[in-house]
Amino acid sequence: MHQLVYEFKTKVLKIFEKVQISPPLIKQVEEETREQSESDLWFQLRYGRITASRAHEVSRCKTNDGTLVSLILGGKIPDTPSMKRGRILEDEVRKTVECRIKKKINKCGLILNSKYPMIAGSPDGIFEDGIQWRIYKFAASRPFNFCRPY
């Protein structure tokens, strides 16, 4: 991905127009990256992509110092106390939300976009509700006890 961007800076969109990711490959990637930050493949496939966690930042970027590009192309992100806490609480929050909505929320890996392969996202949870998929991003300063644990 990096080499393509580097060599074809002016034709990047043309390159991506020709690349389409098949639904079976999208499903395979999602399944193989469910451990997210514990998965090497998750890091490899995020490289060079605009992820959901960076979408707002990308849409508002007004600087040309290369910081955002560096992050998208693999720059190190400091592991903050909030990020560590989020990883610790994620399973507990997932169980609490499951109990609250009375539906099983599955862990989710990296979801690639078939039409726009430079875009991806890693929701914290996903479940099928009839024919519609619901995606959850958990954000909580502490777990809430809406119901008893499993």
Coordinates of C-alpha atoms in Angstrom, one line a residue:
M1 CA 0.0 0.0 0.0
H2 CA 2.7 2.5 1.0
Q3 CA 4.7 1.8 -2.2
L4 CA 1.6 2.4 -4.3
V5 CA 1.0 5.7 -2.6
Y6 CA 4.6 6.7 -2.8
E7 CA 5.1 5.9 -6.5
F8 CA 1.7 7.1 -7.8
K9 CA 1.0 10.1 -5.6
T10 CA -0.9 11.9 -8.3
K11 CA -2.8 8.8 -9.5
V12 CA -3.8 7.3 -6.1
L13 CA -7.5 7.6 -6.7
K14 CA -7.2 6.0 -10.1
I15 CA -5.4 3.1 -8.6
F16 CA -8.1 2.6 -5.9
E17 CA -10.8 2.8 -8.5
K18 CA -9.4 -0.4 -10.0
V19 CA -9.1 -2.3 -6.7
Q20 CA -12.2 -4.0 -5.4
I21 CA -12.2 -6.3 -2.3
S22 CA -14.5 -9.3 -2.6
P23 CA -17.1 -10.0 0.1
P24 CA -15.5 -13.4 1.0
L25 CA -12.2 -11.6 1.6
I26 CA -13.8 -8.9 3.7
K27 CA -15.4 -11.6 5.9
Q28 CA -12.1 -13.5 6.2
V29 CA -10.2 -10.4 7.2
E30 CA -12.9 -9.5 9.8
E31 CA -12.8 -13.0 11.3
E32 CA -9.0 -13.1 11.4
T33 CA -8.6 -9.7 13.1
R34 CA -11.1 -10.0 15.9
E35 CA -8.4 -9.6 18.6
Q36 CA -7.7 -6.2 17.1
S37 CA -4.6 -4.7 18.8
E38 CA -3.4 -8.2 19.7
S39 CA -3.4 -9.2 16.0
D40 CA -0.4 -8.5 13.7
L41 CA -2.7 -8.8 10.7
W42 CA -4.9 -6.1 12.1
F43 CA -2.0 -3.7 12.2
Q44 CA -0.8 -4.7 8.8
L45 CA -4.1 -4.1 7.1
R46 CA -4.7 -0.8 8.8
Y47 CA -1.5 0.5 7.4
G48 CA -2.2 3.2 4.7
R49 CA -5.9 3.2 5.3
I50 CA -8.1 5.9 6.7
T51 CA -9.8 4.1 9.7
A52 CA -13.0 5.1 11.3
S53 CA -11.1 6.3 14.4
R54 CA -9.2 8.8 12.1
A55 CA -12.1 9.8 9.9
H56 CA -13.1 12.9 11.8
E57 CA -9.4 14.0 12.1
V58 CA -9.0 13.5 8.3
S59 CA -12.1 15.5 7.5
R60 CA -10.9 18.4 9.6
C61 CA -7.1 18.4 8.8
K62 CA -5.9 21.8 7.9
T63 CA -2.1 21.3 8.4
N64 CA 0.4 20.2 5.8
D65 CA 3.1 19.1 8.2
G66 CA 2.6 15.4 7.5
T67 CA 1.6 14.4 11.0
L68 CA -1.7 12.9 10.0
V69 CA -0.2 11.2 6.9
S70 CA 2.5 9.8 9.2
L71 CA -0.2 8.3 11.5
I72 CA -2.1 6.7 8.6
L73 CA 1.2 5.3 7.2
G74 CA 2.1 3.6 10.4
G75 CA 3.3 6.3 12.8
K76 CA 3.3 5.2 16.5
I77 CA 0.4 6.3 18.6
P78 CA 1.2 6.6 22.3
D79 CA -0.7 4.1 24.4
T80 CA -2.5 6.5 26.8
P81 CA -4.0 5.5 30.2
S82 CA -7.5 6.0 28.7
M83 CA -6.7 3.6 25.8
K84 CA -5.4 1.0 28.3
R85 CA -8.5 1.4 30.5
G86 CA -10.7 1.0 27.4
R87 CA -9.1 -2.3 26.5
I88 CA -9.5 -3.5 30.1
L89 CA -13.2 -2.5 30.3
E90 CA -14.3 -3.5 26.8
D91 CA -15.4 -7.0 27.6
E92 CA -17.2 -6.0 30.7
V93 CA -19.0 -3.1 28.9
R94 CA -19.9 -5.5 26.1
K95 CA -21.5 -7.9 28.5
T96 CA -23.4 -5.1 30.3
V97 CA -24.7 -3.8 27.0
E98 CA -25.7 -7.3 25.9
C99 CA -27.7 -7.7 29.1
R100 CA -29.3 -4.3 28.7
I101 CA -30.4 -4.9 25.1
K102 CA -30.9 -8.7 25.5
K103 CA -28.8 -9.5 22.4
K104 CA -25.4 -11.1 21.9
I105 CA -22.8 -8.7 20.7
N106 CA -19.9 -10.4 18.9
K107 CA -16.4 -9.1 18.9
C108 CA -15.5 -7.6 15.5
G109 CA -12.3 -7.4 13.5
L110 CA -11.3 -5.0 10.8
I111 CA -14.0 -4.3 8.3
L112 CA -12.7 -3.3 4.9
N113 CA -14.8 -1.3 2.4
S114 CA -15.1 -3.1 -1.0
K115 CA -15.7 0.0 -3.1
Y116 CA -13.2 2.2 -1.2
P117 CA -10.3 -0.1 -0.1
M118 CA -8.4 2.8 1.6
I119 CA -11.2 3.0 4.2
A120 CA -11.7 0.6 7.1
G121 CA -13.1 0.4 10.6
S122 CA -12.9 -1.8 13.7
P123 CA -16.1 -1.6 15.7
D124 CA -16.0 -2.9 19.3
G125 CA -19.0 -5.1 18.7
I126 CA -21.5 -6.2 16.1
F127 CA -24.7 -8.2 16.0
E128 CA -27.3 -9.2 13.5
D129 CA -30.8 -8.0 14.1
G130 CA -33.0 -9.6 11.4
I131 CA -31.5 -8.3 8.2
Q132 CA -29.8 -5.2 9.6
W133 CA -26.3 -5.2 11.3
R134 CA -25.9 -3.0 14.3
I135 CA -22.4 -1.8 15.1
Y136 CA -21.3 -0.7 18.6
K137 CA -18.4 1.5 19.7
F138 CA -18.1 1.4 23.4
A139 CA -17.0 4.5 25.3
A140 CA -17.4 4.5 29.1
S141 CA -15.3 5.9 32.0
R142 CA -16.5 2.9 34.1
P143 CA -18.7 -0.2 33.6
F144 CA -22.3 0.3 34.4
N145 CA -24.2 -2.4 36.3
F146 CA -27.5 -2.4 34.4
C147 CA -28.0 -6.1 35.1
R148 CA -26.3 -9.1 36.7
P149 CA -23.2 -10.6 35.1
Y150 CA -23.6 -13.8 33.0

